[in-house]
Amino acid sequence: MKKAIFTLCAIAIGLVGKAQIPVYQDETKPIEERVKDALSRMTMEEKVNMCHGQSKFSSPGCPRLGIPELWMSDGPHGVREEIQWSSWSNAGWTNDSCTAFPALTCLAATWNPAMASLYGKAIGEEARFREKDILLGPGVNIYRTPLNGRNFEYMGEDPYLASTLVVPYVQELQKNGVAACVKHYALNNQERQRWNIDVIVSERAMYEIYLPAFRAAVQEGGAWSIMGAYNKILGTHACHNDLTLNKILKDEWGFDGVVVSDWGGTHNTLESALNGLDIEMGTDNRPDKRRTRVFQAKDCYLGDDFLNLVRQGEVSEEVLNDKAARILRLIFRTAMNTQKPYGNMDYAAHSKVARTVGGEGIVLLQNNAPKKGEKALLPIDPTRYGKILVVGDNATRRLCMGGGSSELKVQHETSVLDAMKEKYGSKISYTLGYQAGRTMYGSVEEVQQSIVDSLRNTAVAMAKEADLIVFVGGLNKNRNQDCEDGDRLTYDLPFGQNELLDAMLAVNPRVVTVLVSGNAVRIPYPDRMPAILQSWYIGSEIGPTVVDVLCGDVNPSGKLPFSFPARLEDCAAHSFGDIAYPGDGVKVEYKEDILVGYRWHDTKKIPARYPFGHGLSYTTFAYGKPSISGKTIAADGTLSLTLDVTNSGSREGKEVVQLYIGDDKATVLRPVKELKGFQKISLAPGETRQVTFTITPDMLKYWSEDAHDWVAEAGKFTAYIGSSSTDIRGKVTFSFE
Ligand code: BGC
């Protein structure tokens, strides 16, 4: 009896207690109901208050109602260290070191969505553990020119590849209750004059090339937030652009999340209010800047001025409510989500992820014999070499530092030199060879010519005595290299590396070149450099990952996510004079239109040094003849294309089988072919696997500006199966009716 009374009381208390929980806090209620409830309780001031930052990396929530702040952090490939409340200086914490994952060009080079899932999960766990609500990444701006200082943060030149990889990243990240903030929306394809340059681009190029990866992140990945870019698009800043934010993102794609401005990317109150911006970040209009501790509403565009416009009826309250609703929805999905996991800072597990992704992303560009009669240099056969000389600044440099907002304070970063010593012990000697300057703003000009000469001479003398040279060069994260807020000044390797390579190769042809960069560079001596690895910014595990591939423990399987032009002028964006890049100071015109990257090289018959999709392996793959399930595809039908792929070499390896489709005769300009599918398969020596692709009518379409829609023209199409965009192993034709 006593027990029954107790139970009844408990239920009653429970019911009363439950009744006291406001709807917006009740996670059993649908999110839209909670949003509506919270909105009904908030004042106009409180709603406006949520629409701008309160510190460098947070926005305030609604303290009176217990609605928490939103905490944000860079960035695409690791969780950035804590930054001070109102300045860019670091906060000096000692518990904010992260795992640096490979930069996104490397993820793209894996051509493996499973790698993107692993990556998103691991970075999400770190972001969650650090109590972040929004991770400022991933970045999916299309690679238009190899000079862009931020290409390393993006996923290459092809919209299909970038779309395929961004989706699992976003999905896995967000399972941690941390929002992705996909950036930089949109057309942020150069850092030079990024604050104001006006991108003049056709609607077709936007829809076919520059927007698909953002659309995929939103519609398929379900991204909860997106970051506006710094540049203008067709006359208006991207952070408050009616076309890209209201019409395309929110109306056409049905985005229900939050548009966050890039830091300092907001310029106008009325435009921000009306054109789709939801949270303004990084505006620093404080009259006394760093002296005031707090950011105040009077100093923001979406602050007091916005409130006044709403009060005066110049901007309707509905507009404000829409922004507040989006922000509340985001807070419920993240900061107020009590069901989210705890995350973790399991450096060992995450380093393993970094090494696995890195190992799949490294691209073997070439692998030849240094001399007639000798074997290819890679993988390194230690029995052949007594003395291995490691040369180059990037063999020891802290490459997680620099680059701008994606700079990371890492728990560890193991250099290539340390990993080589670990692997090959006393066989290893090292010399710098060239010097890049240690600071973000260092440049070769600061290194005296006498030092350049003496470093080179020492390296050449040591190269003469060595059996094998592993040169670790490329770019770095200094300004005007792979770094934000500026572009590269030249396509060439910097810091005298061309001269150094020339001199070393002259005395010893056994040189393996490891290029660390997020961009293509001019390969100075393609015929004399026997082995070249494109190794990206791999992060914490750069050393062991590179050595895994050099020694053959990992068989390279990365494929280029962008073309490597032989000369800068072979690149589309550099083929129309300054107006197409860098622009005339006011605008930049995308005159190459849809012919970006391999679409240009193919269509204009200008071969790239290394084409899009290229990457060698230590084994070989034989492709069987592709067969297709029919001759014609109907508007509501599909075709299936099948082929066998065999590992014809003697090592286990992975191959990326690529499907391109071209419209053979069209009434509008179409690229020769476009990537429409790929599969990465793993094969033991001698093993054969059947690969099947489903061809759909959507794969045949182009964006028609007249119809303002995707259109496929009737006629003949060709499906190309390749190991790269130019190494085509089979073709089949079919018709669309
Ligand atoms: C960058 C963004 C970054 C933000 C915050 C900006 O300068 O463009 O990518 O997320 O700073 O650090």
PDB file of C-alpha atoms and ligand atoms in Angstrom, residues 57 74 80 88 136 150 153 183-184 194 227 230 262-263 405 484, ligand 1:
ATOM      1  CA  PHE A  57      33.714  32.915 -32.026  1.00  0.00           C
ATOM      2  CA  ASP A  74      37.634  26.645 -37.321  1.00  0.00           C
ATOM      3  CA  ARG A  80      41.406  25.289 -33.853  1.00  0.00           C
ATOM      4  CA  TRP A  88      42.596  37.206 -32.703  1.00  0.00           C
ATOM      5  CA  LEU A 136      33.593  26.148 -39.626  1.00  0.00           C
ATOM      6  CA  ARG A 150      43.126  28.510 -50.142  1.00  0.00           C
ATOM      7  CA  GLU A 153      41.085  23.804 -47.815  1.00  0.00           C
ATOM      8  CA  LYS A 183      32.143  27.404 -46.730  1.00  0.00           C
ATOM      9  CA  HIS A 184      32.667  29.772 -48.487  1.00  0.00           C
ATOM     10  CA  ARG A 194      38.881  38.650 -51.679  1.00  0.00           C
ATOM     11  CA  MET A 227      29.152  30.469 -44.414  1.00  0.00           C
ATOM     12  CA  TYR A 230      33.905  37.551 -48.701  1.00  0.00           C
ATOM     13  CA  ASP A 262      32.470  35.121 -42.971  1.00  0.00           C
ATOM     14  CA  TRP A 263      34.359  37.103 -40.355  1.00  0.00           C
ATOM     15  CA  SER A 405      42.301  30.487 -39.998  1.00  0.00           C
ATOM     16  CA  GLU A 484      44.560  32.747 -46.758  1.00  0.00           C
TER      17      GLU A 484
HETATM   18  C1  BGC B   1      38.016  32.829 -42.908  1.00  0.00           C
HETATM   19  C2  BGC B   1      37.027  31.758 -42.532  1.00  0.00           C
HETATM   20  C3  BGC B   1      37.167  31.441 -41.070  1.00  0.00           C
HETATM   21  C4  BGC B   1      36.955  32.710 -40.264  1.00  0.00           C
HETATM   22  C5  BGC B   1      37.069  32.512 -38.778  1.00  0.00           C
HETATM   23  C6  BGC B   1      37.921  34.034 -42.003  1.00  0.00           C
HETATM   24  O1  BGC B   1      38.963  34.909 -42.238  1.00  0.00           O
HETATM   25  O2  BGC B   1      37.812  33.218 -44.245  1.00  0.00           O
HETATM   26  O3  BGC B   1      37.240  30.614 -43.300  1.00  0.00           O
HETATM   27  O4  BGC B   1      36.272  30.432 -40.718  1.00  0.00           O
HETATM   28  O5  BGC B   1      37.943  33.658 -40.651  1.00  0.00           O
HETATM   29  O6  BGC B   1      38.368  32.240 -38.412  1.00  0.00           O
END
